[in-house]
Coordinates of C-alpha atoms and ligand atoms in Angstrom, one line a residue:
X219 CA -5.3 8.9 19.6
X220 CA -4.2 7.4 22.5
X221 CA -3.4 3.6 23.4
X222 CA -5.5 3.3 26.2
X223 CA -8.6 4.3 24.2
X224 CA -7.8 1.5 21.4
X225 CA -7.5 -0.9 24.3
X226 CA -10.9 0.4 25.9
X227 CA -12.5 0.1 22.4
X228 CA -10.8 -3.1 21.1
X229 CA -12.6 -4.9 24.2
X230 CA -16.2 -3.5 23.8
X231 CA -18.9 -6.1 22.4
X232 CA -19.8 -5.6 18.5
X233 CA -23.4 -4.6 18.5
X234 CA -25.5 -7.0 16.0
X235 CA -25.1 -5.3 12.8
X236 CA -28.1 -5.1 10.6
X237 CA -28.7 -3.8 7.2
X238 CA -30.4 -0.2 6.8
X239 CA -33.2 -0.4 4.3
X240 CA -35.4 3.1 4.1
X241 CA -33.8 4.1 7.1
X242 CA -34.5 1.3 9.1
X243 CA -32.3 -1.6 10.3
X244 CA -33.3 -4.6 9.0
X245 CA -32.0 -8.6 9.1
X246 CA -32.1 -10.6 5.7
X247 CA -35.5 -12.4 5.3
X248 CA -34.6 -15.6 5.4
X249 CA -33.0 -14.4 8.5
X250 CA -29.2 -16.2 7.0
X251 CA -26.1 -14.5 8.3
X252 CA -22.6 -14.9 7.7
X253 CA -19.7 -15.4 10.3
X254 CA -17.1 -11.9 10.9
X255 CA -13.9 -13.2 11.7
X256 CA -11.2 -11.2 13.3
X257 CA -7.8 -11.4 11.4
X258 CA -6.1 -10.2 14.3
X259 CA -6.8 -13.3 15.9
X260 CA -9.5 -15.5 14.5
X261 CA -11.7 -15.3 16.7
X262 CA -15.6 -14.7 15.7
X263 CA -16.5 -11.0 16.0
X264 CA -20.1 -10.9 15.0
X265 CA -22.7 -12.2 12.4
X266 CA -23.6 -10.0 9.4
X267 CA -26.8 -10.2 7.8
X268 CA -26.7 -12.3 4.1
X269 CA -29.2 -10.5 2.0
X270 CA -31.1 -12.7 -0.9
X271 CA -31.7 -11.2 -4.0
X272 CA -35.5 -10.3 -2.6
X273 CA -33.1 -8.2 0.7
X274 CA -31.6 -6.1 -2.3
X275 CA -34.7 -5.6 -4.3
X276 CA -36.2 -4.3 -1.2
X277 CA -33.5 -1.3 -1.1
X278 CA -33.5 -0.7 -4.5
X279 CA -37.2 -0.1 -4.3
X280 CA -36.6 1.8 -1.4
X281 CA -33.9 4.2 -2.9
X282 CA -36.5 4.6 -6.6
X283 CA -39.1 5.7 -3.9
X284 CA -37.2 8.1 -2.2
X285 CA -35.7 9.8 -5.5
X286 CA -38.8 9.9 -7.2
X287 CA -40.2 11.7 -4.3
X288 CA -37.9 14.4 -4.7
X289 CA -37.4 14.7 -0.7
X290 CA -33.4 14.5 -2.0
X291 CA -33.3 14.8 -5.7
X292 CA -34.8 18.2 -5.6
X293 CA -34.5 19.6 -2.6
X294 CA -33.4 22.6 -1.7
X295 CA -28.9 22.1 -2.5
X296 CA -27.7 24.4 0.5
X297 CA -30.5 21.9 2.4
X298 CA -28.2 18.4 1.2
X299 CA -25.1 20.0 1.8
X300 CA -25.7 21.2 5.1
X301 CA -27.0 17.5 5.8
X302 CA -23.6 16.1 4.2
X303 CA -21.5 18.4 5.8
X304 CA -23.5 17.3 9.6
X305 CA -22.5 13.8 8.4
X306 CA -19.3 14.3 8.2
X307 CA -18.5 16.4 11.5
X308 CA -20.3 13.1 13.1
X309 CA -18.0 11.0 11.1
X310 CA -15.3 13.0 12.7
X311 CA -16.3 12.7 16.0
X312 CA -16.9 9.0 16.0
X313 CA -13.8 8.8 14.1
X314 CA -11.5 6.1 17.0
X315 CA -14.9 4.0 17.4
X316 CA -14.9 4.0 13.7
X317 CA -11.8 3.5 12.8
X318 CA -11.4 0.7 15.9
X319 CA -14.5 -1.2 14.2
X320 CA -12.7 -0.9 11.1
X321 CA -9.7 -2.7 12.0
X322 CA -10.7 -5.4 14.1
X323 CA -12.8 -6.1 11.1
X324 CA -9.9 -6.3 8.4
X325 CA -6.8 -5.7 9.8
X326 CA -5.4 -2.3 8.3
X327 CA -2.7 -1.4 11.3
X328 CA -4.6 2.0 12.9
X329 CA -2.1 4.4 12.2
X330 CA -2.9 4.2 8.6
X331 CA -6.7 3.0 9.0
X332 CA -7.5 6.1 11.6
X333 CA -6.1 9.0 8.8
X334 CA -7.1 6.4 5.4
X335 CA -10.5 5.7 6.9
X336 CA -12.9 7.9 8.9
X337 CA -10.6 10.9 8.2
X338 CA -10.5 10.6 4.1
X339 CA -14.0 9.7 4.3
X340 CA -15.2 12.8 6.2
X341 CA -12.9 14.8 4.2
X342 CA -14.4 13.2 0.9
X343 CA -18.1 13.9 1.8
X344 CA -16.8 17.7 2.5
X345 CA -15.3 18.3 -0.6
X346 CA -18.5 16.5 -2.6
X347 CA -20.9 19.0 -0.1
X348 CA -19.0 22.0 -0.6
X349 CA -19.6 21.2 -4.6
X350 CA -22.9 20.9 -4.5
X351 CA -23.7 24.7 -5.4
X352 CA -21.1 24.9 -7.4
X353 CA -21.5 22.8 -10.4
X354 CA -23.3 24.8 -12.7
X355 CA -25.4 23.9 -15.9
X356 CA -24.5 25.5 -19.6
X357 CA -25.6 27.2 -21.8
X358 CA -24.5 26.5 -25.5
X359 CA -23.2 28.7 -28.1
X360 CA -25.6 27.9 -30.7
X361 CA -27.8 30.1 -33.4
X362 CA -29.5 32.8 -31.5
X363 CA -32.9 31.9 -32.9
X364 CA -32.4 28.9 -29.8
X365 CA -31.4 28.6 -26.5
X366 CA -30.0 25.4 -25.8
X367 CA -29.5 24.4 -22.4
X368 CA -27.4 22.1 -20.7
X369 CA -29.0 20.9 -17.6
X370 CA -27.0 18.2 -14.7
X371 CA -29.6 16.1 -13.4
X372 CA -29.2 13.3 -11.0
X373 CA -29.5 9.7 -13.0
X374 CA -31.5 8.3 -10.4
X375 CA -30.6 5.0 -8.5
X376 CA -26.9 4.3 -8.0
X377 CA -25.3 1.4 -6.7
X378 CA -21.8 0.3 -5.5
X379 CA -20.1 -2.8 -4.5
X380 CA -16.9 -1.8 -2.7
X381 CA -14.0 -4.1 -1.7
X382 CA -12.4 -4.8 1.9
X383 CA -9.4 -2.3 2.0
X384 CA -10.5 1.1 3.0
X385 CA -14.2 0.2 3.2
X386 CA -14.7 3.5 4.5
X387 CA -12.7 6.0 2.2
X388 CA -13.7 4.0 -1.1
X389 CA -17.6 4.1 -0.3
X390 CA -17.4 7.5 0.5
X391 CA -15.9 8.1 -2.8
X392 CA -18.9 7.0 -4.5
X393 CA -21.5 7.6 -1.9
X394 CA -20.6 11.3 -1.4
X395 CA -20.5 12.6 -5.1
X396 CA -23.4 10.3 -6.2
X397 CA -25.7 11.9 -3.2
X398 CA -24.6 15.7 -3.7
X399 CA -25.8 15.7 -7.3
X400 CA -29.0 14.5 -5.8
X401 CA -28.6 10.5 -6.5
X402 CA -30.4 7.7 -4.3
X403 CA -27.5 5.1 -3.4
X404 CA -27.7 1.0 -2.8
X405 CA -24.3 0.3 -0.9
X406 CA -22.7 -3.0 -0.8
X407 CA -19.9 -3.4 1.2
X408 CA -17.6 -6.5 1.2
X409 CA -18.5 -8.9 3.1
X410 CA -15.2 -9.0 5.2
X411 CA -15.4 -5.6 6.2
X412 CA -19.0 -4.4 6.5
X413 CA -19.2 -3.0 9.8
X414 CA -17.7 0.5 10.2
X415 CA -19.7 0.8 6.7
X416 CA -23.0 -0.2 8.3
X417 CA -22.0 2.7 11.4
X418 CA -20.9 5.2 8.7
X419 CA -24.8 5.0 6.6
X420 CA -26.2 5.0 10.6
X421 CA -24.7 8.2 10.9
X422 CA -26.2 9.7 7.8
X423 CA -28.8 9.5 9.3
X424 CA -28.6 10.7 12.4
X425 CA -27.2 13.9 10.5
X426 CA -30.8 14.0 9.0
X427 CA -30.7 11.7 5.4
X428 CA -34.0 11.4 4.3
X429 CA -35.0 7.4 4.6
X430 CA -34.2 5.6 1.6
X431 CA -31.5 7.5 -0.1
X432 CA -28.8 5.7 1.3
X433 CA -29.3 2.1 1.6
X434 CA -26.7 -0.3 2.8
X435 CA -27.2 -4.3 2.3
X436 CA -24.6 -6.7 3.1
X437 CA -23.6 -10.3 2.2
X438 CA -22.1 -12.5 0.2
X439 CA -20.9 -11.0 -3.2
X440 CA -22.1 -13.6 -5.6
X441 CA -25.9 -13.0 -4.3
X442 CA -26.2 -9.3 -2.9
X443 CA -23.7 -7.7 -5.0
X444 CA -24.5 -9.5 -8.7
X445 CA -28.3 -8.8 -7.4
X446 CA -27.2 -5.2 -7.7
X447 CA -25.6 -5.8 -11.0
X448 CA -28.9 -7.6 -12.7
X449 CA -31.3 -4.9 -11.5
X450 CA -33.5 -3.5 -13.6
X451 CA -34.1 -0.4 -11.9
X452 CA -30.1 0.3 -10.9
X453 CA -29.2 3.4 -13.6
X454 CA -25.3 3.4 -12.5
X455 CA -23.1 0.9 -10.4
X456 CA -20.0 1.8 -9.1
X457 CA -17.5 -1.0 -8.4
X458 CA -14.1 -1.5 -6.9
X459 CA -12.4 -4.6 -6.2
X460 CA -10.7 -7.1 -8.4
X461 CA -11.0 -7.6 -12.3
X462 CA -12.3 -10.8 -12.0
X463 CA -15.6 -9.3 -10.3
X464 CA -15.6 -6.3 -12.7
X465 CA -16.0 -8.2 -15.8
X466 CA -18.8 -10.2 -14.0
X467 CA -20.6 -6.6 -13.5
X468 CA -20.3 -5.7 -17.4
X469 CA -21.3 -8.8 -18.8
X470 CA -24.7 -8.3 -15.6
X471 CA -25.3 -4.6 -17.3
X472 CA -25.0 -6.7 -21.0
X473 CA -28.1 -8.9 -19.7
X474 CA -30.1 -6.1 -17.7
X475 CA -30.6 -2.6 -18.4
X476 CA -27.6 -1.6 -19.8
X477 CA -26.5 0.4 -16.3
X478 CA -23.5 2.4 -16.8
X479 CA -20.8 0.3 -14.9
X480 CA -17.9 2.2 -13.2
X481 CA -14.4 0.0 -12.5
X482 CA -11.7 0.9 -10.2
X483 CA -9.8 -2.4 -10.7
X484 CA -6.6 -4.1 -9.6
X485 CA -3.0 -2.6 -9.9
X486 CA 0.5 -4.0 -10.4
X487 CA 2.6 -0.5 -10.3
X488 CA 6.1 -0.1 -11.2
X489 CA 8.2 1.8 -9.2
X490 CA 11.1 2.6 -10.8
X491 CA 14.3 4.0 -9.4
X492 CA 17.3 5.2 -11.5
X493 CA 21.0 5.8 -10.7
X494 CA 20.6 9.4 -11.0
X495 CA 17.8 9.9 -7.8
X496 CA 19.0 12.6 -5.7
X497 CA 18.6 10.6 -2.3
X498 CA 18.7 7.0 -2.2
X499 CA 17.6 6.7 1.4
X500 CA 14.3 8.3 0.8
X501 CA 13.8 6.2 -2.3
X502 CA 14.2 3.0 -0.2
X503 CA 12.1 4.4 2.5
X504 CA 9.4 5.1 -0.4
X505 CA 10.0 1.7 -2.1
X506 CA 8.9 -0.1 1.5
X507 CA 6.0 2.1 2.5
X508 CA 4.2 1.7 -0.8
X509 CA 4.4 -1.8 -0.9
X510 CA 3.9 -2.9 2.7
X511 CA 1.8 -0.7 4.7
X512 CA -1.8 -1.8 4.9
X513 CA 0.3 -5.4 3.8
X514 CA 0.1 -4.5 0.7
X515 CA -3.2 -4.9 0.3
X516 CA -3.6 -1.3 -1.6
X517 CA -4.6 -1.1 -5.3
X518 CA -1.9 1.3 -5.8
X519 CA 0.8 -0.2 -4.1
X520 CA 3.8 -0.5 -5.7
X521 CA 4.6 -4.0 -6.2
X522 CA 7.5 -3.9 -8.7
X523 CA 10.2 -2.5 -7.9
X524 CA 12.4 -1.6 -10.9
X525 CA 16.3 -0.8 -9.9
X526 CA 18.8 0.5 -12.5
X527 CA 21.2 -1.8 -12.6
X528 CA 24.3 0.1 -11.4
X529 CA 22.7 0.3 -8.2
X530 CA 20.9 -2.7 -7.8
X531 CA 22.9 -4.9 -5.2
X532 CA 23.5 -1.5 -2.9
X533 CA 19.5 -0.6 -3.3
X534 CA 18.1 -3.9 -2.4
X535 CA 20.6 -4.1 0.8
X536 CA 19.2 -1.1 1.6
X537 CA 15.1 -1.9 1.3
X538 CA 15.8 -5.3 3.1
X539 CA 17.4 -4.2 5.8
X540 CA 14.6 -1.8 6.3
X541 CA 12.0 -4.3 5.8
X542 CA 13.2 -6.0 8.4
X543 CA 13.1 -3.7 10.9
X544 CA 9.3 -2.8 10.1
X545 CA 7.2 -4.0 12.9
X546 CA 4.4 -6.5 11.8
X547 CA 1.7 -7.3 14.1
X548 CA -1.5 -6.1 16.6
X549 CA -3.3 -3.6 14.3
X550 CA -4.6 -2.0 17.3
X551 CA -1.0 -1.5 18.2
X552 CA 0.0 2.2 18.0
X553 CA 3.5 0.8 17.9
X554 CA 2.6 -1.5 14.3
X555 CA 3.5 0.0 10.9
X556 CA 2.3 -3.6 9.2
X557 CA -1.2 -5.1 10.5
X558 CA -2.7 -8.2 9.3
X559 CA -4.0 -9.7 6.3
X560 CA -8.0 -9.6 6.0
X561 CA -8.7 -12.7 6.1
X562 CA -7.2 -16.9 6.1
X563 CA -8.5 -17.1 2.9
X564 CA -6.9 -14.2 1.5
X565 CA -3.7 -15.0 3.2
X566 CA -3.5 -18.5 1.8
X567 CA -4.4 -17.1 -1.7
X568 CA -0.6 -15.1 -0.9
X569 CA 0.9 -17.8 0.2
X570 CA -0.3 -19.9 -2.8
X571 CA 0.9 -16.8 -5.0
X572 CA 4.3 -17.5 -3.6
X573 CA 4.7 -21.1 -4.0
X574 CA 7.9 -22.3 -6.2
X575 CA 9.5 -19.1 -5.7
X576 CA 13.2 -19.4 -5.0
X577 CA 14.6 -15.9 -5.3
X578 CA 13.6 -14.7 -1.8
X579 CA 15.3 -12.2 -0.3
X580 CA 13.5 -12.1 2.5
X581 CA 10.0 -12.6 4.6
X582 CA 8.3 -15.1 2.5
X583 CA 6.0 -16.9 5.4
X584 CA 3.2 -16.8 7.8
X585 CA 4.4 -15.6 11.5
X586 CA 2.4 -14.6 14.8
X587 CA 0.7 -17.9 14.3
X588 CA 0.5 -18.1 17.8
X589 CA -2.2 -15.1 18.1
X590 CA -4.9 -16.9 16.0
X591 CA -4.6 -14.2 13.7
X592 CA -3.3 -13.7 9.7
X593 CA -0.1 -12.0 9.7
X594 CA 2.8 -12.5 6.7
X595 CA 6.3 -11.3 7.0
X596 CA 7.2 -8.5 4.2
X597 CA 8.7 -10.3 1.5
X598 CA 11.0 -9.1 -1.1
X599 CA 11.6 -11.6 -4.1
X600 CA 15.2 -10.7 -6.5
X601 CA 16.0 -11.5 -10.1
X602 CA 12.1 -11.3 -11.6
X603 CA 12.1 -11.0 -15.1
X604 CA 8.9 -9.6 -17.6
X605 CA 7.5 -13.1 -17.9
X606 CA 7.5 -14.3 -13.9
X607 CA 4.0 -14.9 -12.9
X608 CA 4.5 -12.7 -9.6
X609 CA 5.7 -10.2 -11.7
X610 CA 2.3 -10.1 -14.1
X611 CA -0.2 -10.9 -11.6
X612 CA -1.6 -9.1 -8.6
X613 CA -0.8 -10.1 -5.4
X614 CA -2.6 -8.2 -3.4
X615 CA -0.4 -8.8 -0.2
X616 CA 2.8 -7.6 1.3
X617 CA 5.2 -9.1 -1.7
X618 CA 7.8 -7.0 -3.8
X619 CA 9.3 -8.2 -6.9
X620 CA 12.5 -6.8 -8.0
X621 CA 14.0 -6.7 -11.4
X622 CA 16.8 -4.8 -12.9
X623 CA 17.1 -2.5 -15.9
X624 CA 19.2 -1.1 -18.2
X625 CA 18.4 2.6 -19.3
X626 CA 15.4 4.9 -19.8
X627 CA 13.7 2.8 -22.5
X628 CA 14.4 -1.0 -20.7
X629 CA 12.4 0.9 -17.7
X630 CA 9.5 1.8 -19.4
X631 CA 9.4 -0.9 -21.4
X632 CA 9.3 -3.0 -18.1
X633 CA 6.8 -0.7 -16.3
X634 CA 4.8 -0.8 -19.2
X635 CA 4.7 -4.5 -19.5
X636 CA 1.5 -5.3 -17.6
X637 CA -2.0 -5.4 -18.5
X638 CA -2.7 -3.3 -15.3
X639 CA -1.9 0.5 -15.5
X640 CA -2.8 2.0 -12.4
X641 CA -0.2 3.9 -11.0
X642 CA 3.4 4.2 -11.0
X643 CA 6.5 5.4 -9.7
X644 CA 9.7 7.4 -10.8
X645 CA 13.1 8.3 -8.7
X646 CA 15.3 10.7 -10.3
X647 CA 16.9 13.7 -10.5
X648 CA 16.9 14.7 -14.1
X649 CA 13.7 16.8 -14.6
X650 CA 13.6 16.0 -18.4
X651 CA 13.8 12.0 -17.5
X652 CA 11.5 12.5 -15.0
X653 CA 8.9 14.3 -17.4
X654 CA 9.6 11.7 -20.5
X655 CA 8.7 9.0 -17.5
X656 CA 5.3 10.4 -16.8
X657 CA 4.5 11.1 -20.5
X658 CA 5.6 7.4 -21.5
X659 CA 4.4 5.4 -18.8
X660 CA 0.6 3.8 -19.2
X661 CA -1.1 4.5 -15.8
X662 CA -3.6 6.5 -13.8
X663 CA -0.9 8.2 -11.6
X664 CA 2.8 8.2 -11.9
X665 CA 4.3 9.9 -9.1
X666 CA 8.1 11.3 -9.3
X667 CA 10.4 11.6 -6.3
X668 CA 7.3 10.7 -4.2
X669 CA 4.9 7.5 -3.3
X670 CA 1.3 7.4 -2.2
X671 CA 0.1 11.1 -2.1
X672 CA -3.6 11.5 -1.9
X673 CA -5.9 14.0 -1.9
X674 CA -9.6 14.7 -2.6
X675 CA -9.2 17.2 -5.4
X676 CA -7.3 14.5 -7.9
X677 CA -8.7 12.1 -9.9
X678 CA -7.9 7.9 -9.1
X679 CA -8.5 6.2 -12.3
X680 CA -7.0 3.1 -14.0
X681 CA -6.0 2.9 -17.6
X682 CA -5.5 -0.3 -19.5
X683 CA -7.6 -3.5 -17.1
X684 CA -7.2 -1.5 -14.0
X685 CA -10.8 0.5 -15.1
X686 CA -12.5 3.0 -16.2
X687 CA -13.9 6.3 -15.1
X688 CA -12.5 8.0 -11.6
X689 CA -12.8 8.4 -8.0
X690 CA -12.2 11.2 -6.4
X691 CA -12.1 15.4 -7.4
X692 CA -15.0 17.2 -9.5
X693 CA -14.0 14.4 -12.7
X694 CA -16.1 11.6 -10.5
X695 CA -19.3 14.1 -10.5
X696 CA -19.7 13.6 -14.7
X697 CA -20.3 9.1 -13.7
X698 CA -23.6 10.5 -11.7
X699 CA -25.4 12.9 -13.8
X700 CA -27.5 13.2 -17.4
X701 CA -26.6 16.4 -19.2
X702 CA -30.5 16.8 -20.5
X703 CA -30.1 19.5 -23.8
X704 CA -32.9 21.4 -23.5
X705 CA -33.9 23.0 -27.1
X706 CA -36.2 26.3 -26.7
X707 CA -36.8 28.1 -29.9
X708 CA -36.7 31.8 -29.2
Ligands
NAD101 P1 -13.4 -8.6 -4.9 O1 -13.5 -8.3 -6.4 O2 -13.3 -10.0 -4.6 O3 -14.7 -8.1 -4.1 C1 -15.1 -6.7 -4.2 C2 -16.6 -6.7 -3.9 O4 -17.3 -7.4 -4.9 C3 -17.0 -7.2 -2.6 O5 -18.0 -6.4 -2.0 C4 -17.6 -8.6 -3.0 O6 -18.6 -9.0 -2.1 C5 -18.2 -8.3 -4.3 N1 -18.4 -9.4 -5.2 C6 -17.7 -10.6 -5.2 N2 -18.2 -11.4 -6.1 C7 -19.2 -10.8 -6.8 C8 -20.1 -11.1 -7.9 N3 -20.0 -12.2 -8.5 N4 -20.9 -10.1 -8.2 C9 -21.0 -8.9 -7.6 N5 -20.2 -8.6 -6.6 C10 -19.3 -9.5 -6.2 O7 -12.2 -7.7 -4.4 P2 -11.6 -7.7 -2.9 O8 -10.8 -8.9 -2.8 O9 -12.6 -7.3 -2.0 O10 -10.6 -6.4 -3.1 C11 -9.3 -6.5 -3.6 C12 -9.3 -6.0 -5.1 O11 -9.8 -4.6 -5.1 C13 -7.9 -5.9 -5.6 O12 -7.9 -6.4 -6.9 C14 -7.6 -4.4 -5.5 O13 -6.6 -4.0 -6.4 C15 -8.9 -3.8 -5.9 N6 -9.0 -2.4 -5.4 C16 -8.9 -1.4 -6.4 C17 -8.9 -0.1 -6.0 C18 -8.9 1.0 -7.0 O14 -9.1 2.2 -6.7 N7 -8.6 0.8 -8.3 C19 -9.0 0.2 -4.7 C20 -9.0 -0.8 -3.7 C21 -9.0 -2.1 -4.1

């Protein structure tokens, strides 16, 4: 990636983005949009259409059609992964003008968004395509008077509502194992960060989608995305974003068809670093990065940081005075390790989050006001106890809380004081503390002597109010197929 390309790209014209509706681009009816705002300086980037309820109905019609046709569902599988695996090379090689699109859309600082976005998503549509003739159906051990089969099938129509941070790696994470068992997909992407999701679905079909199998609407959450929710004729909908939403998408499945609903919710992860870690340096570096890049606007970021408290005064010198030599600012900056925040709403909603708070060590305010755009400084906040309401609620932005604790047991009873449990971290050096941390703490993920690793072939899931089910590896598969028992008496 080179600077002079983001520059070139950062200055082209956004093309009118339209839904895409059995293949074909469409506006809402009504013909309403809504306003896309640039966060990296306010200025108006497009209009995105705002889909009424009749917009989504449309595409879920569109998707029933096209899986009861069986032009996807039972195609030949070499046939859908060699049209998934075409989607992602394009992907690849659109990957800057995707990425670029991405940003100026919500902010993510391109070092992060050009790996975390077109990249992951290529990569996650490749690992779901290379599954697809590999995921075999059973045969059960019963009396041998009967053969009892155990046969995957495709559900039928799956939905997802995805949230603004890494529009492009979470839909793929849903899109990509939902279509390689054969599924027909209604997308809705967050309103303040549709566009490089509208490209990506243009691209699928390029690489030859049938039309109607992957539908993308767009608009404003309470109409497009509970549309989804009430459907009738949705069998599965996939959600991520905040808990708030999720319980508004059980409660829809309660009143409609009884869809199976999917939640990948919010996160307020520990990290935890005891006396005893090998290398203090890396820990701080570790600490930072998992809070602060995307400004913290990553549902695993790790938000609390726990410090033993023999080391706490040297360890928080140590994370603030590499805080503040992080450079905030121009996403499109190869330079930037901290972009902007998505939106002026969601940055007020931090600053709000912040108000009363005394203990700040540093950051704690808006800056680059000048620009037009939403940027905070990093912000550390000392001395949080169990009970602070920064310390129990999500954030959702580039703020770190800091507490101390005693021994082992204070730690995890700390880390495990939350009702959020999706991941977690541990720094030590004592291989039998570091395996009693992972057995005892309640999240998803607990990583030890590390921060942050991803990769396609492990499973993202949230225990306690951060979800249910998973993202990611061959465990997301089983939350898009029936196991049909077939009974055949011999
Ligand atoms: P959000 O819940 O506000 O919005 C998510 C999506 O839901 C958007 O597409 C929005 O349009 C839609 N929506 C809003 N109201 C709706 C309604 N009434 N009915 C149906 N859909 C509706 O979340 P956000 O602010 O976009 O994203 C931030 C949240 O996402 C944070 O809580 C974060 O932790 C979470 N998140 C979780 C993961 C994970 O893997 N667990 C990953 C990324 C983000």
């Amino acid at each position: 990636m080179r600077q002079e390309d983001l520059d070139v790209l950062r200055a082209m014209p956004v093309a009118t983005p339209t839904m895409i509706i059995n293949g074909k681009p469409l506006m809402a009816k009504t013909g309403a949009t809504l306003n896309v705002v640039s966060p990296i300086d306010g200025t108006l980037l497009t209009k995105i259409p705002d889909a009424s309820e009749a917009d989504v109905n449309v595409a879920i019609t569109s998707a029933r059609r096209s899986f009861d046709s069986g032009a996807w569902s039972r195609t030949q599988p070499i046939l859908r992964k060699k049209i998934m695996l075409a989607w992602a090379d394009l992907i690849d090689k659109h990957a800057i003008e995707l990425a670029v699109l991405g940003v100026r859309d919500n902010g993510t600082e391109i070092s992060m968004a050009y790996k975390a976005e077109p990249m992951s998503a290529a990569n996650t549509i490749r690992y779901y395509a290379e599954s697809i003739d590999k995921i075999y159906g059973e045969v059960a051990p019963t009396d041998p008077s009967t053969l009892a089969m155990i046969l995957k099938e495709p559900i039928g129509v799956v939905g997802a509502i995805v949230p603004w941070n890494f529009p492009l790696m979470i839909s793929a994470w849903k899109i990509a194992p939902a279509l390689a068992m054969g599924n027909s997909f209604v997308l809705k992407p967050s309103e303040v960060a549709s566009l490089s999701v509208l490209r990506m679905v243009a691209l699928a079909h390029e690489a030859g989608l049938p039309d109607g199998v992957l539908n993308v609407v767009t608009g404003a959450g309470p109409v497009s995305g509970r549309a989804l929710a009430m459907s009738m004729d949705v069998d599965a909908l996939a959600f991520t974003g905040s808990g708030l939403v999720g319980r508004t998408l059980l409660e829809a499945a309660a009143n409609s068809n009884l869809k199976r609903v999917f939640l990948e919710l919010g996160g307020k992860s520990p990290h935890i670093v005891f006396d005893d870690a090998h290398d203090l340096d890396s820990a701080a570096q570790a600490v930072v990065m998992g809070i602060f890049r995307n400004s913290g606007q990553v549902c695993i970021a790790g938000s609390r940081l726990l410090v033993q408290h023999t080391i706490h005064d040297a360890f928080v010198e140590k994370i603030v005075n590499l805080t503040e030599k992080m450079k905030v600012g121009d996403p499109l900056d190869l330079q930037t390790q901290i972009g902007a925040i998505s939106s002026e709403a969601h940055l007020r909603r931090i600053q709000n989050a912040l108000h009363g708070v005394d203990s700040i060590a540093s950051g704690g305010f808006q800056i680059l006001s000048e620009t037009g755009g939403y940027y905070m400084a990093p912000t550390i906040v000392t001395d949080m106890g169990v009970d602070d309401r920064l310390v129990r609620e999500e954030v959702f932005g580039p703020v770190l809380t800091v507490s101390r604790f005693k021994d082992e047991l204070d730690a995890v009873t700390q880390a495990n004081a939350s009702e959020l449990g999706l991941a977690a971290g541990v720094w030590t050096s004592d291989l039998g503390r570091a395996h009693r941390m992972v057995a005892k703490i309640n999240s998803g993920v607990v990583h030890v002597n590390t921060y942050g690793g991803a990769d396609n072939t492990v499973p993202l899931g949230g225990y306690k109010q951060s979800g249910n089910g998973y993202d990611k590896s061959l465990h997301a598969i089983e939350k898009f197929i029936n196991n049909k028992t077939a009974w055949i008496k011999l």
